[in-house]
Coordinates of C-alpha atoms in Angstrom, one line a residue:
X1 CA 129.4 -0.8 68.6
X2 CA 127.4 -3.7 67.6
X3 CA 128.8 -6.8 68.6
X4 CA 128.5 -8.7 65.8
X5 CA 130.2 -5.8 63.8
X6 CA 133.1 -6.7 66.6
X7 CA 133.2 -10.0 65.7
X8 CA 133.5 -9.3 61.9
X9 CA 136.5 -6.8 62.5
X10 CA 138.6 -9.0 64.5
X11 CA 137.7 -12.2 62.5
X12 CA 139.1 -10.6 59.5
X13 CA 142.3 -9.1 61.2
X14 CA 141.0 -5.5 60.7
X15 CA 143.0 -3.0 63.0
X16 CA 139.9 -1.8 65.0
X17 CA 142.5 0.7 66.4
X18 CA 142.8 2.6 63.4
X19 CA 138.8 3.3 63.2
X20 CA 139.7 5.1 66.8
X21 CA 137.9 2.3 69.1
X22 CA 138.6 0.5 71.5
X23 CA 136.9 -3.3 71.8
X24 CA 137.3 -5.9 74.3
X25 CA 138.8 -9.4 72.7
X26 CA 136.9 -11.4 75.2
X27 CA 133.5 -10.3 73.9
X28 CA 134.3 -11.7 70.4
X29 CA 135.6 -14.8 69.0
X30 CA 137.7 -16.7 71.5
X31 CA 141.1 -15.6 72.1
X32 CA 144.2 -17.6 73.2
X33 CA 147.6 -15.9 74.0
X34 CA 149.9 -14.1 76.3
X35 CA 148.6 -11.0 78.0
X36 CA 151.1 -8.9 75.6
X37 CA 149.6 -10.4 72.2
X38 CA 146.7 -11.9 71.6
X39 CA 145.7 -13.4 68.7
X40 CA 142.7 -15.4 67.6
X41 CA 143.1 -18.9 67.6
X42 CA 141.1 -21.9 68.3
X43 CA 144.5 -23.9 69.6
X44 CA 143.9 -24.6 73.0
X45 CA 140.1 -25.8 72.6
X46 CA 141.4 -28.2 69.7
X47 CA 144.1 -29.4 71.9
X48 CA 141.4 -31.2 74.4
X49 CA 138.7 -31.9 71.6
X50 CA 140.8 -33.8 68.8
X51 CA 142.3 -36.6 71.2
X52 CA 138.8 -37.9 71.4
X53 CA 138.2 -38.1 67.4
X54 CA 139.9 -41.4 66.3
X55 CA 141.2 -42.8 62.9
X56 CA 138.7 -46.2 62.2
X57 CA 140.1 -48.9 59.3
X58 CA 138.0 -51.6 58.6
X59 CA 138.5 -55.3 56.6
X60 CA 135.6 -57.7 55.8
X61 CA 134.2 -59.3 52.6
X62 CA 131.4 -58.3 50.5
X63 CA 129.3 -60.6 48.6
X64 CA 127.3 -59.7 45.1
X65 CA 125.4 -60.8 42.9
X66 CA 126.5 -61.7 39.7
X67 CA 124.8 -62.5 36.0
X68 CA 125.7 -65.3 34.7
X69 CA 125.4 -64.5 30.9
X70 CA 122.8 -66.9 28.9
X71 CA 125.2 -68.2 26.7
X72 CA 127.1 -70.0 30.0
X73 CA 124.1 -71.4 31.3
X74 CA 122.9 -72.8 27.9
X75 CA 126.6 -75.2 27.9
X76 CA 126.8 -75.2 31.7
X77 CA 123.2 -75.0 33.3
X78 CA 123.3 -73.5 36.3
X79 CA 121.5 -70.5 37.7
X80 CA 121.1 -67.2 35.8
X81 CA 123.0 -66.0 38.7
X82 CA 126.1 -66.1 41.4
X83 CA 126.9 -65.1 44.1
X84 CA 130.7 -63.5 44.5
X85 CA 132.4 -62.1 47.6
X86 CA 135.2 -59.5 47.4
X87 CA 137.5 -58.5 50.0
X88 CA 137.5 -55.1 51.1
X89 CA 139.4 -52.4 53.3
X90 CA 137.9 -49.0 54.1
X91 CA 139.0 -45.4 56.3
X92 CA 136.8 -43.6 58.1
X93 CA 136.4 -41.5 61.4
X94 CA 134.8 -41.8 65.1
X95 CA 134.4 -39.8 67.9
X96 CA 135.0 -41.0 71.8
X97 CA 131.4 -40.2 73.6
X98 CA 132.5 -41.8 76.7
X99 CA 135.9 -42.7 78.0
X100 CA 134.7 -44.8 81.2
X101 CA 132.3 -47.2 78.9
X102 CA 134.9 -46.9 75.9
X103 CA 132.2 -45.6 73.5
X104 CA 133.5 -44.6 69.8
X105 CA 130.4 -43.3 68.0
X106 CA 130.9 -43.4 63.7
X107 CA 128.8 -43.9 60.8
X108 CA 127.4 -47.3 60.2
X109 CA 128.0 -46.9 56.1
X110 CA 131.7 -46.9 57.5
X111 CA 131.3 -50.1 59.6
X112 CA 129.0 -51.8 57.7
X113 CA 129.9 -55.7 56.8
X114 CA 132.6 -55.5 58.6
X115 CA 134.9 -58.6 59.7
X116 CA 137.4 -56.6 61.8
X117 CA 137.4 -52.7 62.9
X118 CA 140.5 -50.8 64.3
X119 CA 140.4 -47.8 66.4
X120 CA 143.7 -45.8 66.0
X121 CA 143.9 -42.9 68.7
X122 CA 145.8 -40.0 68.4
X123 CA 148.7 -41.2 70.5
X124 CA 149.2 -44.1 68.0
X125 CA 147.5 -46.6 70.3
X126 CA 145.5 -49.1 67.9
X127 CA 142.4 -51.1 69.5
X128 CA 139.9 -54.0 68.1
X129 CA 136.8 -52.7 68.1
X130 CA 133.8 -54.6 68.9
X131 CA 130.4 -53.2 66.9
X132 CA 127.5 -53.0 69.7
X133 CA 125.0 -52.2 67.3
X134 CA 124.2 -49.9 63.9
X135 CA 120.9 -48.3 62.4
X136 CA 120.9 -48.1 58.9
X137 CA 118.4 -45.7 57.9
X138 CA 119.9 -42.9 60.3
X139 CA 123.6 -43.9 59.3
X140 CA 124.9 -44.5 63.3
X141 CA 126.9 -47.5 65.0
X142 CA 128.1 -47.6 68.1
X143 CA 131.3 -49.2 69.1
X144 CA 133.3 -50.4 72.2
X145 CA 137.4 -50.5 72.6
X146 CA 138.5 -51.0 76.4
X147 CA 141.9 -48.9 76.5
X148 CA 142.6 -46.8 79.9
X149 CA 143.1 -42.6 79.8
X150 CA 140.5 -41.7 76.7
X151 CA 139.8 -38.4 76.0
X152 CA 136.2 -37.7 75.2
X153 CA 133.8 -35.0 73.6
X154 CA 131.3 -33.5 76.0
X155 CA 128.1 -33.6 73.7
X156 CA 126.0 -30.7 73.4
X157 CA 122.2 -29.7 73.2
X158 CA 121.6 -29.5 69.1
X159 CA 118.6 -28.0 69.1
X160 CA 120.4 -25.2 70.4
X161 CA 122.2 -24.4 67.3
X162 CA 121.3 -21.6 64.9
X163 CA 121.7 -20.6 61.3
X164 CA 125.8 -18.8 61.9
X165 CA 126.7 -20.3 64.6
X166 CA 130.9 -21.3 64.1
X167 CA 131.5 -24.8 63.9
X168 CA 134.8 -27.0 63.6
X169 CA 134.8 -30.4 61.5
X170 CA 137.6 -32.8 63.0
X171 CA 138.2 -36.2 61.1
X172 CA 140.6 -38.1 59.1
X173 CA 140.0 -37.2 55.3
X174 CA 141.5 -39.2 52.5
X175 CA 143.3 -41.0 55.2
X176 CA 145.3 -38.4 56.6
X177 CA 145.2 -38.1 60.6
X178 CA 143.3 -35.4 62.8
X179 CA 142.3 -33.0 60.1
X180 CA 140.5 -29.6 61.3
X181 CA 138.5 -27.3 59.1
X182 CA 136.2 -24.4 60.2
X183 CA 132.9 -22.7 59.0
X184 CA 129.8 -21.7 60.1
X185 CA 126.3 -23.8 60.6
X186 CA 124.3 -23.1 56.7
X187 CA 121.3 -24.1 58.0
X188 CA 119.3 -26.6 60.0
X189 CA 116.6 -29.7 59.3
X190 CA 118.1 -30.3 56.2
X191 CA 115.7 -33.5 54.8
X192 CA 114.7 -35.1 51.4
X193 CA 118.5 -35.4 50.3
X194 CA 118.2 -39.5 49.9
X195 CA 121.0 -40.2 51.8
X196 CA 119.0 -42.1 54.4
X197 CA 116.0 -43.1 55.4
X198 CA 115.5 -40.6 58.2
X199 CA 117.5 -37.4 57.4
X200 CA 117.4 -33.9 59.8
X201 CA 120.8 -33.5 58.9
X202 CA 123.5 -29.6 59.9
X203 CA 124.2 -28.4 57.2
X204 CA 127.8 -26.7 57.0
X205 CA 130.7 -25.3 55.3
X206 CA 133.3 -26.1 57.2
X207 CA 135.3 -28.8 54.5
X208 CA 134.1 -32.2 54.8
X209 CA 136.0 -35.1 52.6
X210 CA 135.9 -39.0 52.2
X211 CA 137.4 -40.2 55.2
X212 CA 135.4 -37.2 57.4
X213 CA 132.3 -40.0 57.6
X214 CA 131.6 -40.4 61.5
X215 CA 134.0 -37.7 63.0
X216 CA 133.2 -34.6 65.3
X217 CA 131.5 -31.9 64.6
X218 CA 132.2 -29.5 66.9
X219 CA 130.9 -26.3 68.5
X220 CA 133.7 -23.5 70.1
X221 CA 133.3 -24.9 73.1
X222 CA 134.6 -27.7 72.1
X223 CA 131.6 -29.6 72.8
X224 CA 130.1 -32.4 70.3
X225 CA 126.9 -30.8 68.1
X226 CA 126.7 -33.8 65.3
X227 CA 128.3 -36.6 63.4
X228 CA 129.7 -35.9 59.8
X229 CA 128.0 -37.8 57.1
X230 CA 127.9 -36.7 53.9
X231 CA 129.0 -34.1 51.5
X232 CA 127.5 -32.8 48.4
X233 CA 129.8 -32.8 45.3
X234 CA 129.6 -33.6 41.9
X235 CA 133.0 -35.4 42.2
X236 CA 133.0 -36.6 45.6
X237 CA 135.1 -33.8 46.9
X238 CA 133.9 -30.3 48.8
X239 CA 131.7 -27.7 47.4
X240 CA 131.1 -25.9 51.0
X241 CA 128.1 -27.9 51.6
X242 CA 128.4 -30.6 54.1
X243 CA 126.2 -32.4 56.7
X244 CA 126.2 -34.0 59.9
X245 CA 123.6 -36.0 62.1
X246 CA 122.5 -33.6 64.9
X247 CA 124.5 -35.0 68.3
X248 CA 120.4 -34.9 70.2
X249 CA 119.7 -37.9 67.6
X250 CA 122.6 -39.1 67.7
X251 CA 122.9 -39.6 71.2
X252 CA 119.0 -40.9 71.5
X253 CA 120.1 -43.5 68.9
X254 CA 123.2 -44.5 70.8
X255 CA 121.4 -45.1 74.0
X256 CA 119.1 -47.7 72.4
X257 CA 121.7 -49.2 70.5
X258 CA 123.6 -49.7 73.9
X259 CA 120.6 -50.4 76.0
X260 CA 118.7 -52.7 74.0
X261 CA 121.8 -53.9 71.1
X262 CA 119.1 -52.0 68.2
X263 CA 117.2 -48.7 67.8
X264 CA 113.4 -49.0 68.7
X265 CA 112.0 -46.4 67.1
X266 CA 109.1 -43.9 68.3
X267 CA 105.9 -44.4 66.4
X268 CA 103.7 -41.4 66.5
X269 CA 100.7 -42.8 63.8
X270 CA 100.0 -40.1 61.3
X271 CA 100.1 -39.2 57.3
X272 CA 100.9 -36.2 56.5
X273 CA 103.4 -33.5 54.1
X274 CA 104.8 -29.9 54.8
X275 CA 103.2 -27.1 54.9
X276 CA 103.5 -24.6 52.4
X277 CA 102.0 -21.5 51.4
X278 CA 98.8 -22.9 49.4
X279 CA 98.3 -25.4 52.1
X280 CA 98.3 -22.6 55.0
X281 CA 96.1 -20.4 52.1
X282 CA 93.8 -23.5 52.4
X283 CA 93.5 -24.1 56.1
X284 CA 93.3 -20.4 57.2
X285 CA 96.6 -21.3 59.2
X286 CA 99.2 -18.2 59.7
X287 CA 102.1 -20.5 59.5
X288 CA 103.8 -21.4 56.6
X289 CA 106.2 -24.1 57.8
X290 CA 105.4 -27.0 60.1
X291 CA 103.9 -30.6 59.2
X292 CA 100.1 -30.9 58.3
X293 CA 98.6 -33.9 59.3
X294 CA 96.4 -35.5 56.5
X295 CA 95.0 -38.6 58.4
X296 CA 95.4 -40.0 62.0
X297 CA 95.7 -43.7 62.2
X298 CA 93.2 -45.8 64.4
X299 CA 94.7 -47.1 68.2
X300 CA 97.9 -45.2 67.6
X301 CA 99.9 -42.7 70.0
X302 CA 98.6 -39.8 67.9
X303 CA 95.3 -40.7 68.1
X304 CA 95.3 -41.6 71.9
X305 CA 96.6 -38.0 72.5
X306 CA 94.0 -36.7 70.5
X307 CA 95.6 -35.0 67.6
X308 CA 93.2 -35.1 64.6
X309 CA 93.1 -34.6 60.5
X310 CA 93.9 -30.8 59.8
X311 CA 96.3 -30.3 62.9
X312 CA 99.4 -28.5 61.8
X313 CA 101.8 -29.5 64.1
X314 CA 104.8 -26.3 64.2
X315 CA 107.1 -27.6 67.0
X316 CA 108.6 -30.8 68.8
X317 CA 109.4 -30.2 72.3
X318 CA 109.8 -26.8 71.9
X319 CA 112.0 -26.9 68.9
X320 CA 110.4 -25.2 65.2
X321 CA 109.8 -27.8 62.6
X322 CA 110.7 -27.3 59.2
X323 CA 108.5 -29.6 57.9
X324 CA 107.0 -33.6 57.9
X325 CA 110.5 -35.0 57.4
X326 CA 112.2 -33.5 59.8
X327 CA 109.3 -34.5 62.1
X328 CA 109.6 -37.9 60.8
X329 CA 113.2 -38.3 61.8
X330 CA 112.6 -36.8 65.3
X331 CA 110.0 -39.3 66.6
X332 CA 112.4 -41.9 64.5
X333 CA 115.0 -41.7 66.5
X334 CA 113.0 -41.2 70.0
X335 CA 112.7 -44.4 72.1
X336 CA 109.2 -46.2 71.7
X337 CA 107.8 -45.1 75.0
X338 CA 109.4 -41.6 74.9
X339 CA 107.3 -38.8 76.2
X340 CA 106.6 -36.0 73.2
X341 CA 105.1 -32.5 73.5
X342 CA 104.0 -31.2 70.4
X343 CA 102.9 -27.9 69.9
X344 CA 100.0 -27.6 67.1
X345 CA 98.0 -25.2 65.4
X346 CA 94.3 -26.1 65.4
X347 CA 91.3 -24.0 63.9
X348 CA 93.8 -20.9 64.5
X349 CA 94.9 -21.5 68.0
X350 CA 98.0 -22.9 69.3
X351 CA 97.9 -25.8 72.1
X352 CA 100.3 -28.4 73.5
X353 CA 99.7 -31.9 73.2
X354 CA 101.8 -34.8 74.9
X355 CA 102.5 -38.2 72.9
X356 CA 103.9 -40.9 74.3
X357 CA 105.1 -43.1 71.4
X358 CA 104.1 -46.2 70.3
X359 CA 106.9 -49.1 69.0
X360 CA 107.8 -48.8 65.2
X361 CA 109.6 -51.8 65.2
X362 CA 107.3 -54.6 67.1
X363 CA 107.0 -58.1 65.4
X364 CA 103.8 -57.5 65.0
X365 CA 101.3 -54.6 63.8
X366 CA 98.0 -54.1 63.0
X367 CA 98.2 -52.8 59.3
X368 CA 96.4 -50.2 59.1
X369 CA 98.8 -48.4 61.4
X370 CA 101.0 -48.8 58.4
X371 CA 98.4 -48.3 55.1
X372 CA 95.1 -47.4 55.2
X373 CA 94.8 -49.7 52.5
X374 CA 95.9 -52.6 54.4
X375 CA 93.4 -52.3 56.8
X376 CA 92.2 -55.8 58.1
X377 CA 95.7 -57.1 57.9
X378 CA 97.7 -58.0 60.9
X379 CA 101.5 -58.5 59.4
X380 CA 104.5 -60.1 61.7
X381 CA 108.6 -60.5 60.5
X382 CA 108.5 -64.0 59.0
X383 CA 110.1 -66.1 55.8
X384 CA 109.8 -67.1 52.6
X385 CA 109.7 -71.2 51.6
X386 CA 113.0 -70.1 50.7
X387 CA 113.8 -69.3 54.5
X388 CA 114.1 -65.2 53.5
X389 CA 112.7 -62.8 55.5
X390 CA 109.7 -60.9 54.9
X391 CA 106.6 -59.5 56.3
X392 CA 103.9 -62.3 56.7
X393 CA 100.3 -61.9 56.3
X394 CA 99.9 -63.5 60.0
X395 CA 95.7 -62.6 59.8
X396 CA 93.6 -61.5 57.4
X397 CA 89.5 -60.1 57.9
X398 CA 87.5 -60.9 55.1
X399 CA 86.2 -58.4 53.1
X400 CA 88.7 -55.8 54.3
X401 CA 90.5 -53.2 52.1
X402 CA 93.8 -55.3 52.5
X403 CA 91.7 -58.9 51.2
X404 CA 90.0 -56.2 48.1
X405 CA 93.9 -55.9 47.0
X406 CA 94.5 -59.4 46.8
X407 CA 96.5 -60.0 49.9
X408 CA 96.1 -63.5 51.2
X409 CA 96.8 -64.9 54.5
X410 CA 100.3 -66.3 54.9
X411 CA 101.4 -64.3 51.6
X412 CA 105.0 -62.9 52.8
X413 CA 105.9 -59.3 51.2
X414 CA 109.1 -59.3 50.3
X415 CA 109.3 -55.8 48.5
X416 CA 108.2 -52.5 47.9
X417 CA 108.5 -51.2 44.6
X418 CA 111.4 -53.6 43.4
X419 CA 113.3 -52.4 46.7
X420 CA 113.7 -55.3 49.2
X421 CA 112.2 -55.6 52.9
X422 CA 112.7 -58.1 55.3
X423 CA 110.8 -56.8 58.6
X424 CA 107.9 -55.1 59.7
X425 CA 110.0 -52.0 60.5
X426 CA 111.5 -51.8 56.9
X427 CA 108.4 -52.1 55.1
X428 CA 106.9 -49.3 57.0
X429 CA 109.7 -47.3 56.0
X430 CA 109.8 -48.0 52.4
X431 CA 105.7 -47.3 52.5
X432 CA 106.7 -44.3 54.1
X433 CA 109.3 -43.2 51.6
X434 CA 106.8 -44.2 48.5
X435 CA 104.8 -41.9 47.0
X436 CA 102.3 -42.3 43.9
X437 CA 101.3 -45.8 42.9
X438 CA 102.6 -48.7 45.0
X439 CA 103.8 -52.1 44.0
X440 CA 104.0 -55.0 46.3
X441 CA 106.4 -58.3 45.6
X442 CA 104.6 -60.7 47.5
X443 CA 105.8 -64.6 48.1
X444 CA 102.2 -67.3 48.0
X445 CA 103.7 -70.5 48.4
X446 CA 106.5 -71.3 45.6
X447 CA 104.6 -68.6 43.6
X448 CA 105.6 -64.7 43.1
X449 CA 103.1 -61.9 42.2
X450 CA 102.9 -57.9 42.6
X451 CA 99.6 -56.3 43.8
X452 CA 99.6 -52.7 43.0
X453 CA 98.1 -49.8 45.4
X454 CA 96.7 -46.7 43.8

């Protein structure tokens, strides 16, 4: 008998005895019992995983920004606005990564602004938590408690998962303590969701609630296979469709944070989009998935490992991509330096190519590796006369496509299509996130201006 016909029969409690066969437990879904009666259950593997998912509060104080309505300021004067800070408290989840170092890995929307975070172990212990260091756009923090006898999750290789794989979600929804649902992975790379800024999220339907944000997901094993995130509900609540940061990226992101106190993200140096069938129609590719590179930029990792302008690049060390984004967020969360092997498809024939990536988030870039139409800009983390941060304009060659735009030297961007950036490495994201025309909010002297790119 097929063994995935097994699996189904003893999943669902059917009598397999009654069909006349005879199946052995051990070759389906883990069994736990006596010798006399066994039954499935995945007891004894939660018993050792959910000691090393922890309860996180947090307290701190928010500040916003507040109208102050014309009528005020006409008797008052004033400015047209305030600023107002509001104390908060919030619930979320963590997961122990190592027990000798005290790691507690969560989600930095959980920790963010934070004053004070508590870690609250299963055993009742409660421990200050000190915050090591967060990314943003991936949605991970790393934090430190220094108690004695953790338990912790053994992480596993993600990129090993597949489409039906069983998976356990363990976190503290709504506030409630060690909470364990079940389901199967729904699918993998999930990307352009607008949760973050670099998304190659699980997807799953094993029930994920508020309060689930930066617990275990876990494989039968018991072994770590990503960080819940998110959910998608039209009330907040669970639909079956969940998703969680792959525990590869994760755990790449978390040893930068703890190496270096930030994430220094891999810069390959290429435009591109997905593949899709008109595109591979196009290109006389037989592939309809991957990411099609549209432009290589000048002096950057992708061009020093000669890729080039029609490469369709199908894999990332091995691993099928699903498309650009999901490429995107993989060299994202590599370490600048980190040592690639692309496979590509080029003029019909498949090669390897090894990249060793470039720094995303140096002080200072050439900007071209950012734009092509901000070539002959050199742009560097600066400030505002105001003292705000922002991307200076630190040279400028006359002449050049960024000085035909009207960019100046010493301008300071301070935005990207009314969105706010305040370093090198955000404005290449938010460029990166754009699409269609492009306006920038750019700082010259006391003045403010937009210059638009088409």
């Amino acid at each position: 008998m097929n063994k995935s016909f097994r699996q189904i029969l003893l999943i669902s409690g059917i009598a397999v005895s009654s069909l006349g066969l005879t199946l052995n437990a051990s070759a389906a879904l883990p069994f736990f019992g006596s010798d006399k009666e066994e039954v499935p259950s995945l007891a004894p593997m939660l018993e050792e995983a959910t000691p090393a998912v922890v309860s996180i509060s947090v307290q701190g104080t928010q500040t916003s920004r507040q109208q102050v309505p014309e009528m005020f300021r006409y008797f008052f004067g004033g400015p047209q606005e305030q600023l107002q800070e509001r104390p908060f408290r919030g619930l979320g989840s963590g997961v122990i990564i190592d027990a000798d170092k005290g790691y507690v890995v969560t989600n930095n929307h959980v920790v963010d602004n934070a004053d004070e975070i508590t870690v609250k172990l299963t055993d009742g212990r409660e421990f200050k938590a000190k915050k090591l260091g967060a990314d943003e756009q991936s949605d991970i923090a790393l934090l430190k408690i220094d108690p004695d006898n953790l338990a912790f999750l053994p992480i596993a290789d993600s990129d090993k998962l597949r489409v039906g794989d069983f998976v356990v979600a363990i976190g503290n929804p709504f506030g409630l303590s060690q909470t364990v649902t079940s389901g199967i992975v729904s699918a993998l790379g999930r990307s352009g969701l607008n949760i973050g800024g670099y998304e190659d999220f699980i997807q799953t339907d094993a029930a994920i609630n508020r309060g689930n944000s930066g617990g275990a997901l876990v494989n039968l094993k018991g072994e770590l296979v990503g960080i819940n995130t998110a959910i998608f509900g039209p009330n907040g609540g669970n639909v079956g469709i969940g998703f969680a940061i792959p525990s590869n990226m994760m755990k790449s992101l978390v040893d930068q944070i703890a190496e270096f106190g930030e994430v220094r993200r891999g810069l390959l140096g290429i435009l591109g989009s997905d593949v899709d069938a008109g595109l591979a129609e196009a290109m006389n590719a037989d592939v309809n998935i991957g990411a099609f590179v549209s432009e290589v930029q000048p002096d950057s990792a992708a061009e020093k490992a000669g890729l080039q302008a029609g490469d369709i690049i199908t894999a990332v060390n091995g691993r099928e991509l699903s498309g650009f984004q999901e490429l995107r967020a993989k060299i994202a969360s590599m370490g600048a330096g980190a040592e690639v092997s692309l496979t590509i498809l080029r003029k019909g024939k498949s090669m390897d190519v090894d990249v060793v990536l470039d720094d995303a988030t140096q002080a200072e870039v050439t900007a071209s590796q950012i734009h092509p139409a901000l070539e002959g800009a050199t742009l560097a983390n600066g400030e505002d006369n105001a003292g705000n941060g922002g991307v200076k304009v630190a040279e400028l060659e006359r002449n050049s496509p960024a000085a035909r735009i009207g960019l100046q030297q010493d301008d300071v961007i301070v935005g990207v299509n009314r969105n706010r950036v305040t370093t090198v490495a955000e404005f290449r994201n938010a460029l990166e996130e754009s699409t269609g025309v492009i306006a920038l909010n750019v700082k010259r002297g006391n003045s403010a201006l937009y210059l638009v790119i088409r």
